Structure formats: structure tokens, C-alpha cells
PDB file of C-alpha atoms in Angstrom:
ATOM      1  CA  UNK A   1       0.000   0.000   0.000  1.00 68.00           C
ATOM      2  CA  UNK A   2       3.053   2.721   1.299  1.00 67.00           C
ATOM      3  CA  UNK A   3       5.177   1.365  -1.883  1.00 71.00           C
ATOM      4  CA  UNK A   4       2.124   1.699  -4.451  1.00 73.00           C
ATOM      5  CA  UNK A   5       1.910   5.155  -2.757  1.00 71.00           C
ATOM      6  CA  UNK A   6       5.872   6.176  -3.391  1.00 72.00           C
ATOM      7  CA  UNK A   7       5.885   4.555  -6.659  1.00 78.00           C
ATOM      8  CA  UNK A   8       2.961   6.993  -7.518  1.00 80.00           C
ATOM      9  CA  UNK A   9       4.173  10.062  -6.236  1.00 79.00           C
ATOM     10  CA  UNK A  10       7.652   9.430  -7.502  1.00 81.00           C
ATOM     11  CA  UNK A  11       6.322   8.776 -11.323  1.00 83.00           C
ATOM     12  CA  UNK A  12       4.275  11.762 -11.054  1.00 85.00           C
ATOM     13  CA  UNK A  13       7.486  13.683  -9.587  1.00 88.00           C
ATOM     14  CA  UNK A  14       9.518  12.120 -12.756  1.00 88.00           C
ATOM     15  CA  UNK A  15       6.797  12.856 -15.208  1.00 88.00           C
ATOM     16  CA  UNK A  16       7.022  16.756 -14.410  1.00 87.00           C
ATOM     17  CA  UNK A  17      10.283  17.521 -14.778  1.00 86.00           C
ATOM     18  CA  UNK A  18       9.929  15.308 -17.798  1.00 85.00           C
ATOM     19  CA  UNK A  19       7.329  17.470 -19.200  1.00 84.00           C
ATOM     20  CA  UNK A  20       8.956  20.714 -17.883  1.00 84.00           C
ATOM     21  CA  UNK A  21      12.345  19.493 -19.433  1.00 81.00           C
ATOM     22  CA  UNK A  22      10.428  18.797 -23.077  1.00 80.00           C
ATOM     23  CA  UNK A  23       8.027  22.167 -22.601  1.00 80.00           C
ATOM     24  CA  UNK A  24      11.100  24.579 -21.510  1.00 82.00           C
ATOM     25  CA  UNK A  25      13.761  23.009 -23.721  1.00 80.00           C
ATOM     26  CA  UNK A  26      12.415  22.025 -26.666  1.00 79.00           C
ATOM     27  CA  UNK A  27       9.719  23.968 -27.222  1.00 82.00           C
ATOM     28  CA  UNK A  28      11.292  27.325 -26.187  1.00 84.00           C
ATOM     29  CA  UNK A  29      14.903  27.296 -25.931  1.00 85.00           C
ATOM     30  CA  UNK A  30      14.915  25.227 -29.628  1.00 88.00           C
ATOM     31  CA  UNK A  31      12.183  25.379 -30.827  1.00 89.00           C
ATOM     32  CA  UNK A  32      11.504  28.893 -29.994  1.00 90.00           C
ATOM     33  CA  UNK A  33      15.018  29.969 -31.180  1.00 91.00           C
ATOM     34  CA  UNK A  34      14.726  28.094 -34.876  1.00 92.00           C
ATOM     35  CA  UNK A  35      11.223  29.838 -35.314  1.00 92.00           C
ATOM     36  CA  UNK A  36      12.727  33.001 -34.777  1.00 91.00           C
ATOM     37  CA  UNK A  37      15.390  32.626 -37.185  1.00 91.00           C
ATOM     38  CA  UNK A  38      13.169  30.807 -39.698  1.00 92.00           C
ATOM     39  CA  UNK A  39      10.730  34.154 -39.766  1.00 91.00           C
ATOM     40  CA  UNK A  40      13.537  36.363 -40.587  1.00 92.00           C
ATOM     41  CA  UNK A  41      13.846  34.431 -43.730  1.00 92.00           C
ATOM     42  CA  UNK A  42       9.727  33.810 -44.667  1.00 88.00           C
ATOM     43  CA  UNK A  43       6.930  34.687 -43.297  1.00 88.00           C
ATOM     44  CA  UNK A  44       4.536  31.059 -43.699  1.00 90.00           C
ATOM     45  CA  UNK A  45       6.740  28.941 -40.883  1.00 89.00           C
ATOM     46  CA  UNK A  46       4.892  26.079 -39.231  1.00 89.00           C
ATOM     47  CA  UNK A  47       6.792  26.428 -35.898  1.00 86.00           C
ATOM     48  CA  UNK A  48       5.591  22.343 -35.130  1.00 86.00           C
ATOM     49  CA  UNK A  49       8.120  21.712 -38.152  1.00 89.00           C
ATOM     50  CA  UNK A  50      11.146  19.424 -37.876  1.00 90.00           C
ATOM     51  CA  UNK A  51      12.626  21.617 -39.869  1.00 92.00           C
ATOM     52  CA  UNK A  52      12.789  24.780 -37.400  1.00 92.00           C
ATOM     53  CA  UNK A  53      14.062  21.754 -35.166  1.00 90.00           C
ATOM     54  CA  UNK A  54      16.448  21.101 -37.120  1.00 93.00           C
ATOM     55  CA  UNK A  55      17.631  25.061 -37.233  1.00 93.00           C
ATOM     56  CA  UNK A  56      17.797  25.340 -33.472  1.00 93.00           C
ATOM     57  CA  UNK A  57      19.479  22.972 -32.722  1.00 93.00           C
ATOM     58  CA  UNK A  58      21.595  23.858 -35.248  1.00 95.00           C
ATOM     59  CA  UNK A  59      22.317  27.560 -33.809  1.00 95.00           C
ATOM     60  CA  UNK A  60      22.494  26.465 -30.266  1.00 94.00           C
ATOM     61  CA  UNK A  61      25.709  23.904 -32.081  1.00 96.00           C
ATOM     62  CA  UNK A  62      26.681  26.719 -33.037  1.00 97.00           C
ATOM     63  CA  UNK A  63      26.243  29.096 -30.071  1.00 96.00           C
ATOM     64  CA  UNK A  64      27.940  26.571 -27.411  1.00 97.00           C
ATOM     65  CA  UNK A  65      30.502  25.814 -30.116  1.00 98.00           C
ATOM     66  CA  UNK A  66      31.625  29.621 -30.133  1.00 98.00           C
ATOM     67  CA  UNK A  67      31.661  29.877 -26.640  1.00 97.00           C
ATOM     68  CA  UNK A  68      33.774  27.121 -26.225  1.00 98.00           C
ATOM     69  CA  UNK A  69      36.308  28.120 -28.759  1.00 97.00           C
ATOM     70  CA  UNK A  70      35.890  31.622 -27.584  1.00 98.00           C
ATOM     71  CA  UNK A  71      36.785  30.666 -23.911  1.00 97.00           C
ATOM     72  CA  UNK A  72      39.520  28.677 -25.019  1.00 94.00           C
ATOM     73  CA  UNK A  73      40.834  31.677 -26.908  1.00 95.00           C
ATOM     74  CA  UNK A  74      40.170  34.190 -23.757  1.00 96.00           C
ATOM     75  CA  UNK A  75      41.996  31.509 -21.469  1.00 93.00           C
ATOM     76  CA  UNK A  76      44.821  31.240 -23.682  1.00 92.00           C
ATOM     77  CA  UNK A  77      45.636  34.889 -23.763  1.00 93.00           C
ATOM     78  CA  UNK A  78      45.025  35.345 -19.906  1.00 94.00           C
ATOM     79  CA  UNK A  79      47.818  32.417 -19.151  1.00 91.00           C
ATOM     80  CA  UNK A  80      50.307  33.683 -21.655  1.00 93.00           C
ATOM     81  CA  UNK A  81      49.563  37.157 -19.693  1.00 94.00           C
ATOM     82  CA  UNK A  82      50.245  35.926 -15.968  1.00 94.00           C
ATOM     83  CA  UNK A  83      53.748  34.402 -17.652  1.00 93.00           C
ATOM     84  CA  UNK A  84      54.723  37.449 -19.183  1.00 92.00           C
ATOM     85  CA  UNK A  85      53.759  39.428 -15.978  1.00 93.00           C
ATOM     86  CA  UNK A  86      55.605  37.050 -13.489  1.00 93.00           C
ATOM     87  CA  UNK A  87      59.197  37.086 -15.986  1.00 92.00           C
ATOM     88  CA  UNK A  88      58.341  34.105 -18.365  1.00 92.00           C
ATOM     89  CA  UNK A  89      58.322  33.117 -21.525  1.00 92.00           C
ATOM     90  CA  UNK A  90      55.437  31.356 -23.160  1.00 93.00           C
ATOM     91  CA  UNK A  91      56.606  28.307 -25.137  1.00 91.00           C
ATOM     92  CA  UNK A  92      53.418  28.331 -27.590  1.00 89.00           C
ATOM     93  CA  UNK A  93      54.704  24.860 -29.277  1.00 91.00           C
ATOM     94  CA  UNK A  94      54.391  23.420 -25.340  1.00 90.00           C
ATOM     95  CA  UNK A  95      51.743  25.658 -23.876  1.00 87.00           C
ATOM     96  CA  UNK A  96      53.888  26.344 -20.914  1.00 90.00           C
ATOM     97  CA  UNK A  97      55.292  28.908 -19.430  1.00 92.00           C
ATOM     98  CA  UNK A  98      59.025  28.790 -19.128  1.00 93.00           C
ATOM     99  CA  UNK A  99      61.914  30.778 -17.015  1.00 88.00           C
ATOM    100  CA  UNK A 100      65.210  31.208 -17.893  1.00 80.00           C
TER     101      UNK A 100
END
């Protein structure tokens, strides 16, 4: 009786975040964002298409991909700073920082 109870309460527990995952997500953050884009383009979008889908995901790829490369680029340049500041030399072939 108690476990049929839990088991309940805990699917119903799953099955929100589930939905709130799939409504907040998908439909806004991807959905929402290839819709957008799509309308900039033509004006008869269905935004229930695979297609504007497809072209969210594709710019968040692209999004997360730039801000990866871009804080690899910003990280870069801030430890070939601190060796410069502290006396070093940056061996770029190494990625080290190296005294003489």
C-alpha cells in the first residue's frame, strides 16, 4: 500500500520535470530559437516543423561551439599574460610557461 503510494508520487514527480524538461527546452529554448530565425527568412513557418528543429538545434551547435572556442581563446591569452607578468616566456609549441 506505502510502496504503491511512493511509486505513484515518484512517477508523477519524474513525469514533471519530464514534461517541464520537453516544454522549456524544446519547445522554447529550440524550438523557440529556430522559429525566430526561420521568420527572418519567410513569413509562412509552421513552428511544429522538424525543420525549425532542425535550425535550433543547429544555432544552439553553433552558439555553445563559439563559446567554447571563444573561452579557449580568452583563457589562452590570460595564461600567456600571468607568464609574461611574473618574468616568463610562453613556449606556444608546449603551452607552458618557461623561465630562464
Amino acid at each position: 500500500m506505502v510502496g504503491d503510494l511512493l511509486e505513484g508520487v515518484a512517477g508523477g514527480i519524474l513525469r514533471f520535470f519530464g514534461r517541464a524538461f520537453t516544454e522549456i527546452f524544446l519547445e522554447i529554448l529550440v524550438r523557440g530559437v529556430g522559429y525566430f530565425f526561420c521568420r527572418i527568412f519567410s513569413k509562412n513557418v509552421n513552428p511544429e516543423s522538424a525543420f525549425v528543429l532542425f535550425i535550433g538545434l543547429l544555432i544552439w551547435t553553433a552558439v555553445i561551439f563559439g563559446g567554447y572556442k571563444t573561452y579557449n581563446y580568452v583563457n589562452q591569452h590570460i595564461a600567456v599574460d600571468k607568464c609574461l607578468d611574473s618574468g616568463g616566456h610562453f613556449n606556444y609549441s608546449k603551452n607552458t610557461c618557461e623561465f630562464n
